[in-house]
Short mmCIF file of C-alpha atoms and ligand atoms in Angstrom, two decimals:
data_model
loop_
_atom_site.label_atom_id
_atom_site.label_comp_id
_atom_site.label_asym_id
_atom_site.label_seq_id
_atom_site.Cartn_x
_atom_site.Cartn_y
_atom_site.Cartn_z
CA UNK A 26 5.00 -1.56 -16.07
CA UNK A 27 1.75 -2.81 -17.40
CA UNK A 28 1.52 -5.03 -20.16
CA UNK A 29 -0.72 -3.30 -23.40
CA UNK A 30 -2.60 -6.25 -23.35
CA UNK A 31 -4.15 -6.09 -19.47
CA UNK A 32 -4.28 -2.48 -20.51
CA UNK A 33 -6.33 -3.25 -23.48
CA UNK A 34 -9.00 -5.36 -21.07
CA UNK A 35 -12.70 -3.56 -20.57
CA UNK A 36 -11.64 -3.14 -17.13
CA UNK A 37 -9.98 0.20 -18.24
CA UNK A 38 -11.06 3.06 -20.24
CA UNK A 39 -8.52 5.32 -22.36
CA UNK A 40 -7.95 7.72 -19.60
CA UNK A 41 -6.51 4.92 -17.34
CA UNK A 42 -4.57 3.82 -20.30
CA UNK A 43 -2.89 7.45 -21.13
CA UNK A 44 -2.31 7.72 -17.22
CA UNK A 45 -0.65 4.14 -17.58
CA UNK A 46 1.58 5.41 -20.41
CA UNK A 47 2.09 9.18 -18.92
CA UNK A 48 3.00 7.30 -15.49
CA UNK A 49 5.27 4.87 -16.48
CA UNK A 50 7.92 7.60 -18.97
CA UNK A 51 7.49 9.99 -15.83
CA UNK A 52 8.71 7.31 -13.92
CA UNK A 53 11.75 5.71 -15.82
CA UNK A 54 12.72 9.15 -16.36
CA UNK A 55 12.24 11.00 -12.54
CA UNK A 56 13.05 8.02 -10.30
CA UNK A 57 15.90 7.14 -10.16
CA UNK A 58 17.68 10.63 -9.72
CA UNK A 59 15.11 11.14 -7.01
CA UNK A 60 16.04 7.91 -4.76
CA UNK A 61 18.88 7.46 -2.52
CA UNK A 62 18.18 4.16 -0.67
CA UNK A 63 20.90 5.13 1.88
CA UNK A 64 18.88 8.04 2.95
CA UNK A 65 14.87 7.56 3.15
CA UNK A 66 13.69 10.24 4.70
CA UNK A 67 14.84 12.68 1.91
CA UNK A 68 14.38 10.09 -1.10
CA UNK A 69 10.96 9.94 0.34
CA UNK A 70 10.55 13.61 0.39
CA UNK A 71 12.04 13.98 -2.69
CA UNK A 72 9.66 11.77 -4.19
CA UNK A 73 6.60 12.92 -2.35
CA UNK A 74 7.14 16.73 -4.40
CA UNK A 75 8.28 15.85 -7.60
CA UNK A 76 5.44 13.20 -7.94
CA UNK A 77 2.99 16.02 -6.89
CA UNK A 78 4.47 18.65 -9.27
CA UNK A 79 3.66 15.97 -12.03
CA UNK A 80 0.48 15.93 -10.61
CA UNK A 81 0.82 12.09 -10.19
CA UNK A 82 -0.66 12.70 -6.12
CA UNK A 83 -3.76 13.71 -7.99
CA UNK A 84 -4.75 10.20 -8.43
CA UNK A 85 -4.61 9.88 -3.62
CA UNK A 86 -7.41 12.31 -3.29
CA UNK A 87 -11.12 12.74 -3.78
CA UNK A 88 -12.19 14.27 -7.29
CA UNK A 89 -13.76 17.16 -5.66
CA UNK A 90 -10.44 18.23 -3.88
CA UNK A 91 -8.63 18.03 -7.78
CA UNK A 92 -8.29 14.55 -7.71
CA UNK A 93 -8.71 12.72 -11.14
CA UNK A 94 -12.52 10.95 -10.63
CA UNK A 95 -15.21 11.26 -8.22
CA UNK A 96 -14.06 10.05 -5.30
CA UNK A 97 -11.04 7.45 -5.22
CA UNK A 98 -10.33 5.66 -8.49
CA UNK A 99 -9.32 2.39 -7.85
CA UNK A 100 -8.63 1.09 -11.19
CA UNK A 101 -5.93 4.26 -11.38
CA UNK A 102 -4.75 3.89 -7.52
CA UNK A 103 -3.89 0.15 -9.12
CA UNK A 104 -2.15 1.14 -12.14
CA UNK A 105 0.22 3.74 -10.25
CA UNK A 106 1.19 1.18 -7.49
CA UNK A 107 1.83 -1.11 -10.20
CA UNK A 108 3.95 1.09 -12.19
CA UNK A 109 5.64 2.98 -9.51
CA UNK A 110 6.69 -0.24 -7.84
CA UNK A 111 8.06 -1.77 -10.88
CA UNK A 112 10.66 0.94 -10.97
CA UNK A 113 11.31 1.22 -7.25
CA UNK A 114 10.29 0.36 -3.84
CA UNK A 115 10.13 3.65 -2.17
CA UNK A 116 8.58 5.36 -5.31
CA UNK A 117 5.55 3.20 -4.49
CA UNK A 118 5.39 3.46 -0.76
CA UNK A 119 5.63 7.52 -1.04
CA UNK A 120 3.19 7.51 -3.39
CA UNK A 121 0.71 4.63 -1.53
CA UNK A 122 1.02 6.38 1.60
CA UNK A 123 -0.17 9.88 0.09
CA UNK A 124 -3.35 8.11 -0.47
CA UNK A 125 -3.65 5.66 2.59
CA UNK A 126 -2.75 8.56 4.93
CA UNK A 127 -5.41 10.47 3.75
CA UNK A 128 -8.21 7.60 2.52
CA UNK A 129 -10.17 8.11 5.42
CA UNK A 130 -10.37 11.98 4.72
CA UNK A 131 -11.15 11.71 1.19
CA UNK A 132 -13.77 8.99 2.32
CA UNK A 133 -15.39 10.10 5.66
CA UNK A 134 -14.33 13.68 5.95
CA UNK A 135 -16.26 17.00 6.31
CA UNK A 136 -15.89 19.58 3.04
CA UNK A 137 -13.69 21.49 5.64
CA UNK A 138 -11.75 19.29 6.38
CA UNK A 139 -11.36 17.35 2.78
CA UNK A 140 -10.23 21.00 1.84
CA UNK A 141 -7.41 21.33 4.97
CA UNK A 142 -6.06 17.98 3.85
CA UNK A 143 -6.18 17.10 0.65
CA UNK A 144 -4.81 19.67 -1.31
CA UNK A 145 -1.26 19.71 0.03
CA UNK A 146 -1.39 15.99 -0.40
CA UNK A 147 -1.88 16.63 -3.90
CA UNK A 148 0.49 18.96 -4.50
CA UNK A 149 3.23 16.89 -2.38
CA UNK A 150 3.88 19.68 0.12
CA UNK A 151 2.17 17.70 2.79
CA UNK A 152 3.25 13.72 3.71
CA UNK A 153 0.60 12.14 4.96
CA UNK A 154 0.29 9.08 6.93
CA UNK A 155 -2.64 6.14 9.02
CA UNK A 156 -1.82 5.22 12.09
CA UNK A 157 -3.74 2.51 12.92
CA UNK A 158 -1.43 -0.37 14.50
CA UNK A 159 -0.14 -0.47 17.90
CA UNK A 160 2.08 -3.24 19.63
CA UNK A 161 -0.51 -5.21 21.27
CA UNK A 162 -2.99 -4.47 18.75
CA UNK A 163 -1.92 -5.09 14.97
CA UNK A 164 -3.74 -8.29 13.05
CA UNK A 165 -6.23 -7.77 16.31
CA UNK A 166 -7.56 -4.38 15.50
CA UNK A 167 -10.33 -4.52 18.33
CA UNK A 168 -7.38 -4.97 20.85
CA UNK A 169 -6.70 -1.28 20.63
CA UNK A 170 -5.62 0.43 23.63
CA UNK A 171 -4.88 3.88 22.95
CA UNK A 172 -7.70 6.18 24.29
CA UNK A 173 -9.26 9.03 23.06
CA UNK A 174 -11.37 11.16 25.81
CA UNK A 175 -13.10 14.27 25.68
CA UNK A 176 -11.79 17.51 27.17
CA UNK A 177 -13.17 20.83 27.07
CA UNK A 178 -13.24 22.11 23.26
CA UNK A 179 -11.80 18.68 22.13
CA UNK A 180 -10.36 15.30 22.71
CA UNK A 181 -6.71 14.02 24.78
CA UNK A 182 -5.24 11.18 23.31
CA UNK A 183 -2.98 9.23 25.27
CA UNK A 184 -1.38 5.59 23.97
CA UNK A 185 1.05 4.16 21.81
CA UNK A 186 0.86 3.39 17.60
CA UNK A 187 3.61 1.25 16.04
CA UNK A 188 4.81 0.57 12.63
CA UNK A 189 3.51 3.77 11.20
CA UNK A 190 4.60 4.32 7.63
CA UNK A 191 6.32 8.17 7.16
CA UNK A 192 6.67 8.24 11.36
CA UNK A 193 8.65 10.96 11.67
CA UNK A 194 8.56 12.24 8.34
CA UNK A 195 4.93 12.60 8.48
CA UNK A 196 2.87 16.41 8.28
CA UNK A 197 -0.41 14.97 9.43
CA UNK A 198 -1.60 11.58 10.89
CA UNK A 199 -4.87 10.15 10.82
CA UNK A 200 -4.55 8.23 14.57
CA UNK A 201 -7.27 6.18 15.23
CA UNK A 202 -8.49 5.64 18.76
CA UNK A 203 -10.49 4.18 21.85
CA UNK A 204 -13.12 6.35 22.55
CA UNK A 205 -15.18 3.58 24.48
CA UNK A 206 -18.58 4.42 23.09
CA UNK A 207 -19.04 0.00 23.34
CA UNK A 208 -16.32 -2.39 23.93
CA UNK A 209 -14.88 -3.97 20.92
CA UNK A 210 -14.36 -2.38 17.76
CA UNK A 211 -17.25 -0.23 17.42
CA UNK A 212 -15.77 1.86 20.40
CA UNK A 213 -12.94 3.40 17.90
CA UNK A 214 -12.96 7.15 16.94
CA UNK A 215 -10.89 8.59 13.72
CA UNK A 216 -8.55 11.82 14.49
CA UNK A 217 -6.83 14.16 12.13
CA UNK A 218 -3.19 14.75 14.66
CA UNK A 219 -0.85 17.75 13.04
CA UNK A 220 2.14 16.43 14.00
CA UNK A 221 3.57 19.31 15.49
CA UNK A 222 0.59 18.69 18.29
CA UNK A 223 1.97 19.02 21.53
CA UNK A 224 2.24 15.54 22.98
CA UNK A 225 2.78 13.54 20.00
CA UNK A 226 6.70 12.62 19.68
CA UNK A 227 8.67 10.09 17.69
CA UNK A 228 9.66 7.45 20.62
CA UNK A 229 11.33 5.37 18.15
CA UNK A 230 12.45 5.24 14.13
CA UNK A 231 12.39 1.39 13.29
CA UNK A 232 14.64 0.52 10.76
CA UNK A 233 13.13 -2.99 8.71
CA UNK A 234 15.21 -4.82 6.08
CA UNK A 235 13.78 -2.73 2.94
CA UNK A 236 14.56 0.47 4.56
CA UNK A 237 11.56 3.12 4.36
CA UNK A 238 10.37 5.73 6.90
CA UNK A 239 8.76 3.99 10.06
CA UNK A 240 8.55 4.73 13.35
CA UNK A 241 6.30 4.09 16.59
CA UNK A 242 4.73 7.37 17.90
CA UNK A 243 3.91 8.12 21.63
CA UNK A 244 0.62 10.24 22.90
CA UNK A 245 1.22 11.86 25.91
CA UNK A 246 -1.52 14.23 26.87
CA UNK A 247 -1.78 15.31 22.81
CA UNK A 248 -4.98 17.14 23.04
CA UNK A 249 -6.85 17.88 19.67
CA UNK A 250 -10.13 20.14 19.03
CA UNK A 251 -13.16 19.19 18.43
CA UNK A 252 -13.37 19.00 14.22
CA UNK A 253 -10.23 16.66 14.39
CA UNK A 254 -12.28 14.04 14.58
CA UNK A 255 -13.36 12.24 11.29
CA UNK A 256 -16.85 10.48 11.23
CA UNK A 257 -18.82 10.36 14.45
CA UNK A 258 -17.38 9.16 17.56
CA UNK A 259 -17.68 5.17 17.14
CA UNK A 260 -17.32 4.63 13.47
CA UNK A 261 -13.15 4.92 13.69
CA UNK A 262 -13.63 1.10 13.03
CA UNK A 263 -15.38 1.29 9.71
CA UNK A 264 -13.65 3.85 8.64
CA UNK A 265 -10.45 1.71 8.90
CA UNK A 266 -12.20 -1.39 7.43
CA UNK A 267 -13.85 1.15 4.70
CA UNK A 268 -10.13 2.81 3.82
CA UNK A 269 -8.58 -0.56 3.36
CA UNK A 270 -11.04 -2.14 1.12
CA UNK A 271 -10.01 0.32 -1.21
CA UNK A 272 -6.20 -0.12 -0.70
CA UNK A 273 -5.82 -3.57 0.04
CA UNK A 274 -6.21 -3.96 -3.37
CA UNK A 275 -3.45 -1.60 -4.48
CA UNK A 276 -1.25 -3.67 -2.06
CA UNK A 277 -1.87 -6.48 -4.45
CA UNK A 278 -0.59 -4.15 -7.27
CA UNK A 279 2.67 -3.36 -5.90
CA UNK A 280 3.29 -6.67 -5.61
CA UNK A 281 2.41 -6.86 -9.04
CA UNK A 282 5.07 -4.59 -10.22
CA UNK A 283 8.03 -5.99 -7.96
CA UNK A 284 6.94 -9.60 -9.48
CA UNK A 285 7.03 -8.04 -12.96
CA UNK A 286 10.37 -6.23 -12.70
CA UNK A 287 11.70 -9.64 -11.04
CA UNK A 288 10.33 -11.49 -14.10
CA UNK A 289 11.60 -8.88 -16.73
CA UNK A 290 15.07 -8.86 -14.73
CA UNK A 291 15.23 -13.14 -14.83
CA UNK A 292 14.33 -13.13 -17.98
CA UNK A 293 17.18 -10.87 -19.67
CA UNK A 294 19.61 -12.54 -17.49
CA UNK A 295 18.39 -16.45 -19.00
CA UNK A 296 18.63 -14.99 -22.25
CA UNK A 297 22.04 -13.42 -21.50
CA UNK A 298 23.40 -15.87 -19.52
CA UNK A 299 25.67 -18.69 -21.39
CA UNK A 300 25.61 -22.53 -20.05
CA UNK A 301 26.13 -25.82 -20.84
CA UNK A 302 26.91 -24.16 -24.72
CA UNK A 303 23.74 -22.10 -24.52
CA UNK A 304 21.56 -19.41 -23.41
CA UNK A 305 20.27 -20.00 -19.98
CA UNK A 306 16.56 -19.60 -21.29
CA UNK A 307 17.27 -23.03 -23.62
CA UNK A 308 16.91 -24.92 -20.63
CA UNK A 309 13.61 -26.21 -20.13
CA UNK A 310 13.73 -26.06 -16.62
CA UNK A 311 14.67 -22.66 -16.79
CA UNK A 312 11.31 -22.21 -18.76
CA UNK A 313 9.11 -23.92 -16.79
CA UNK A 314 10.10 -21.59 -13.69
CA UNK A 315 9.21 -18.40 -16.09
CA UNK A 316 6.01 -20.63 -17.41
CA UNK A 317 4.92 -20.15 -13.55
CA UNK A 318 5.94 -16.79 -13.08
CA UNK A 319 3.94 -15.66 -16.47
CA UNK A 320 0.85 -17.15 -15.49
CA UNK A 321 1.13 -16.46 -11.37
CA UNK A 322 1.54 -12.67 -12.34
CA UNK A 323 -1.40 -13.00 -15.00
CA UNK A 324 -3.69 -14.39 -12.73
CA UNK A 325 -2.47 -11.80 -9.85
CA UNK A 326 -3.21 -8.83 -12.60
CA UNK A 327 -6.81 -10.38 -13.13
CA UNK A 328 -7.44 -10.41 -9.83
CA UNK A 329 -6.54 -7.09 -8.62
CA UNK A 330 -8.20 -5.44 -11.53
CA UNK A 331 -11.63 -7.41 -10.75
CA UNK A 332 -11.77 -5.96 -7.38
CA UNK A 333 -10.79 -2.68 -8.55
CA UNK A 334 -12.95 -2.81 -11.43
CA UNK A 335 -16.28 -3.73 -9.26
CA UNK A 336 -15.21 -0.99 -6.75
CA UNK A 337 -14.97 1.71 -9.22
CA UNK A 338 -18.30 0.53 -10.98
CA UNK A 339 -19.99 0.87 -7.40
CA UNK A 340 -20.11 -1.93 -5.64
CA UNK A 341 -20.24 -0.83 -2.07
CA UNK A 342 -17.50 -3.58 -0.60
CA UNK A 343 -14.96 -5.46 -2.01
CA UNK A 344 -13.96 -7.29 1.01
CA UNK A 345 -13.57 -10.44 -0.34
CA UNK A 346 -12.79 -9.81 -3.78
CA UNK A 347 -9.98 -7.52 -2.45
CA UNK A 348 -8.60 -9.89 0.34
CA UNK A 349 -8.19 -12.68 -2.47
CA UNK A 350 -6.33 -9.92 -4.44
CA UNK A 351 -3.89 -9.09 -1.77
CA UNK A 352 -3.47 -12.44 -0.46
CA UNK A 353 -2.65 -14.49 -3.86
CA UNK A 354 -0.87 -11.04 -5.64
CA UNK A 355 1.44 -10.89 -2.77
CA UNK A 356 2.21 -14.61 -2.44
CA UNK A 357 2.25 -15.19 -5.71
CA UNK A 358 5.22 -12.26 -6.12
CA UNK A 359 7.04 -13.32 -3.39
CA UNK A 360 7.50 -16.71 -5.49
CA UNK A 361 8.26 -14.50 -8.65
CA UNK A 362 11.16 -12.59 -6.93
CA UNK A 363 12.56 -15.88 -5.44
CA UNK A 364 12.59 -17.52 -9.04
CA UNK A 365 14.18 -14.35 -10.25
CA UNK A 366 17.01 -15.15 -8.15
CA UNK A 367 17.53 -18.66 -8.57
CA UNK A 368 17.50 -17.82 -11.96
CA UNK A 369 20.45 -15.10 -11.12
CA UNK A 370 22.16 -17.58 -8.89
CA UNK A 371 25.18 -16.49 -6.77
CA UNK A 372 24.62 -12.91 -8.21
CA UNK A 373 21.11 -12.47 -7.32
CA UNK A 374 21.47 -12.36 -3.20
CA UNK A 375 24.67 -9.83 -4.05
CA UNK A 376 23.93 -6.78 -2.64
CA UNK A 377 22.82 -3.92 -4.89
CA UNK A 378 21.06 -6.33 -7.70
CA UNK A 379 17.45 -5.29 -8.20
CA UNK A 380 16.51 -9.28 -7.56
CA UNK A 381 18.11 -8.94 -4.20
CA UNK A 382 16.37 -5.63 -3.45
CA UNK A 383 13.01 -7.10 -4.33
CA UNK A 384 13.40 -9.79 -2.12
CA UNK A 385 13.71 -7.58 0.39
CA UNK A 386 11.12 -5.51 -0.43
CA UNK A 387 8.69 -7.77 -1.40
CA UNK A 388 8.38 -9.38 2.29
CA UNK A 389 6.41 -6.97 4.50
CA UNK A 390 3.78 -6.75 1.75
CA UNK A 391 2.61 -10.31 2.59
CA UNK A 392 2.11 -8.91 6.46
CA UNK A 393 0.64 -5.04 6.56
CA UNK A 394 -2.74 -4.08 5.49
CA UNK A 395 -3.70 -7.87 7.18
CA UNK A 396 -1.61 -10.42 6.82
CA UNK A 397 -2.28 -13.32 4.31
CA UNK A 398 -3.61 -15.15 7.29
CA UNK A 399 -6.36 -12.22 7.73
CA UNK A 400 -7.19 -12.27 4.04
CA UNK A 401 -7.91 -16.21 4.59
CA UNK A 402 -10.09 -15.66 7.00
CA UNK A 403 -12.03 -12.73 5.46
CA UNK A 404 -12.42 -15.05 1.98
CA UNK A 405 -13.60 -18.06 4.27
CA UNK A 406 -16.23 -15.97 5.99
CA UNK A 407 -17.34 -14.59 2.72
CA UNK A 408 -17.80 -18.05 1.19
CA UNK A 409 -19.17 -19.59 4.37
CA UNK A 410 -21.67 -16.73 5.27
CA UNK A 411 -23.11 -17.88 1.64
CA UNK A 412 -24.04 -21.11 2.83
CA UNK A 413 -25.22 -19.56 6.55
CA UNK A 414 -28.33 -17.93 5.74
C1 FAD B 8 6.79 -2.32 6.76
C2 FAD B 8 5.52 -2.14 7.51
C3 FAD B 8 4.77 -0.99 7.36
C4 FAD B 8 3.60 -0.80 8.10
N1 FAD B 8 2.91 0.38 7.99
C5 FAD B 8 1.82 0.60 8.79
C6 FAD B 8 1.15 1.86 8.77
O1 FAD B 8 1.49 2.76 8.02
N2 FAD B 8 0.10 2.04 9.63
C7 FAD B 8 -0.31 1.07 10.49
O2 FAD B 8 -1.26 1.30 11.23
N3 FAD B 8 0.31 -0.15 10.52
C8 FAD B 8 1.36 -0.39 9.68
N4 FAD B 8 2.02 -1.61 9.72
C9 FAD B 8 1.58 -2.61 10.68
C10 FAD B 8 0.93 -3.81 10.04
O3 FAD B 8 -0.34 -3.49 9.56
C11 FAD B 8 0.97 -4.93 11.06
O4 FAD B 8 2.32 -5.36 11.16
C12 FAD B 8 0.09 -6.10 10.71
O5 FAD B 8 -1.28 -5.75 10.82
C13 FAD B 8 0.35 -7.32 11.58
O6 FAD B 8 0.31 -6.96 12.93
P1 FAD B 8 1.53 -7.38 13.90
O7 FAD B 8 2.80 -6.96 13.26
O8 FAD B 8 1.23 -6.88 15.24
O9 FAD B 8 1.51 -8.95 13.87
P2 FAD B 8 0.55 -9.89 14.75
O10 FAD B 8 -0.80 -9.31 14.81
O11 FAD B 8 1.26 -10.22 16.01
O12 FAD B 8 0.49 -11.16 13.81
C14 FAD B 8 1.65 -12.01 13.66
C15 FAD B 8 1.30 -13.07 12.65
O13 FAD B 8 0.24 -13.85 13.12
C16 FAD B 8 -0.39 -14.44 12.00
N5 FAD B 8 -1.84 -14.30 12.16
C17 FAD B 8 -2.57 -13.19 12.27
N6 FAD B 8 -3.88 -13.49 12.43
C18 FAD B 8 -3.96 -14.83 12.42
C19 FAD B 8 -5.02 -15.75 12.53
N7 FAD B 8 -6.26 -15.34 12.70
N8 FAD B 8 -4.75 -17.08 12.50
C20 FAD B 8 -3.47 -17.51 12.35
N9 FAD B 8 -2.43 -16.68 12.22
C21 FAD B 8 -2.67 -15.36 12.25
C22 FAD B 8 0.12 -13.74 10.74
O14 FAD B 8 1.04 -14.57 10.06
C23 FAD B 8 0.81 -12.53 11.31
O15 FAD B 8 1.86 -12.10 10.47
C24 FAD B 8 3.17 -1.81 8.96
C25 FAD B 8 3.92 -3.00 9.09
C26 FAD B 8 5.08 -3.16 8.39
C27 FAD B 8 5.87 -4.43 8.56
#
């Protein structure tokens, strides 16, 4: 949940601040009767059409296919993550992968094929998914290896894609591929795959330690037509780069919310919690480690709304602004959480406390959409490329 005072910041106007409010009873409320951690392929599916019966996917696609703004809203993107991921885990990803799956449609695709998409991503009736990683070829992008090559009427892909959110669960994939138009990353190609195309099959469901649907896919002669493909052959590259600068940042706000429900969660339990003759919270030490967490997931919220802010306002990249984001929201919560469960002690790495599902789900937020490494080197290139010209 979002505190009424960031809410209250010009960043936001009153429609992100009734979608804040709306969002966050729809969630307390829905949630948890939708979630069954045990079983992630129907929580997730679950999730996916209740929150598009609320109308909650609106905010994942372009305004002119009945999203909420002209084109993405960052600022409300932000907001949902936030809120979503305060409550649970999986609420966010299903959500986050509505709009990541189909980011590069809303962004780069044709009126036809905006309109194929991105209304049954909307109305949750469709699960989405970006396929983009493979397992020589994850922080190193340009090391891609799966091909894309023209056939009569269309294109065959053939490779391998790894650690694809909703593998397996997944109605459509956005699969992005070598085409070999130049070496290196500019010889990438975008593809809309159905995933009942002949050829593509789950090879593998990967099962990580905060359990959502993944899997590694396998192309074997998966031949698509012609208007599959997204952009123009080549751009596959910037149209990854492009999609991510607007969800990196949204990365940043689910870590926001999993720090915020770890700091809520420490907090009750130091005021709860008797010791030494008093509440846990008397101790100063016990203040200075929420002192941290206060201002860490302050500075995170300022941060993530800054890049979403200048986005929305029309600044054509946020590379930098949004790899600082992600890098010191993500960092910065996986501190939060770990406080939360000092704070707990023995009780917080007992399984089924929300500290000790936070700390597990916290964790692969600091690697995917580049890891904190990647966002270093993106802000140092920013800053030196200042001094370079
Ligand atoms: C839970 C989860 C969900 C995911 N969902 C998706 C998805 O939906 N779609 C998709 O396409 N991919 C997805 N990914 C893949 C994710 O984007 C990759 O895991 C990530 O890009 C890192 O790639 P890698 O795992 O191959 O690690 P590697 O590229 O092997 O990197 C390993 C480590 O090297 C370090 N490193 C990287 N670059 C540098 C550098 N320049 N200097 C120093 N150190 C460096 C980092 O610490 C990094 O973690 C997901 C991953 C996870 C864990």
């Amino acid at each position: 949940m979002l505190s009424p005072d960031l809410l209250s910041l010009p960043f936001f106007d009153d429609e992100h601040r009734a979608f804040a409010g709306r969002l966050a009873a729809w969630a307390e409320r829905e949630v948890p009767g939708l979630v069954d951690h045990h079983d992630v392929d129907g929580s997730c599916r679950r999730l996916v059409a209740a929150m598009g019966e609320a109308g909650v996917l609106k905010a994942c696609v372009d305004g002119s296919q009945g999203g909420l703004r002209e084109g993405l809203d960052v600022r409300t993107l932000c907001i949902a993550r936030a809120t979503l991921a305060y409550v649970d885990g999986l609420a966010d990803f299903a959500f986050a992968m509505q709009g990541l799956g189909t980011g590069p449609i809303s962004l780069f695709g044709t009126p036809g094929q905006k309109a194929a998409a991105c209304p049954s991503v909307r109305e949750g009736t469709a699960i989405a998914a970006f396929a983009l990683s493979e397992p020589d070829a994850g922080s190193d992008v340009a090391a891609m290896a799966t091909t894309a090559t023209r056939v009569a009427g269309g294109w065959r892909i053939d490779g391998e894609k790894t650690w694809i959110s909703n593998g397996g669960i997944a109605d459509r994939y956005v699969v992005f591929a070598r085409t070999g138009e130049v070496p290196g990353a500019r010889g990438i190609s975008a593809f809309i795959v159905p995933a009942a195309t002949p050829g593509l099959t789950i090879a593998e469901r990967i099962d990580v330690i905060a359990p959502h649907p993944l899997a590694r896919l396998r192309f074997d002669d998966c031949v698509v037509p012609e208007d599959a493909l997204l952009g123009r052959p080549g751009q596959g590259f910037a149209i990854a780069m492009a999609t991510l600068d607007v969800f990196r940042s949204t990365v940043a706000a689910a870590a926001l919310g999993m720090g915020n429900r770890a700091l809520h969660e420490a907090t009750r339990r130091a005021l709860g919690r008797q010791m030494f003759g008093a509440p846990l919270a008397d101790l100063q030490l016990t203040q200075a480690s929420l002192a941290d967490s206060v201002a860490e997931l302050e500075a995170s919220a300022l941060l993530i709304f800054r890049a979403a802010y200048e986005k929305d306002r029309g600044k054509p990249r946020i590379t930098k602004e949004a790899a600082i984001a992600k890098m010191v929201a993500t960092e910065n919560a996986q501190k939060v959480i770990d406080r939360a469960i000092q704070v707990f002690g023995g009780l917080g790495v007992k399984k089924g406390e929300k500290v000790e599902e936070l700390y597990r789900e916290i964790r692969a937020l600091r690697i995917y959409e580049g890891a904190t490494e990647v966002q270093k080197i993106v802000i140092a290139r920013a800053h030196l490329s200042q001094f370079q010209n």
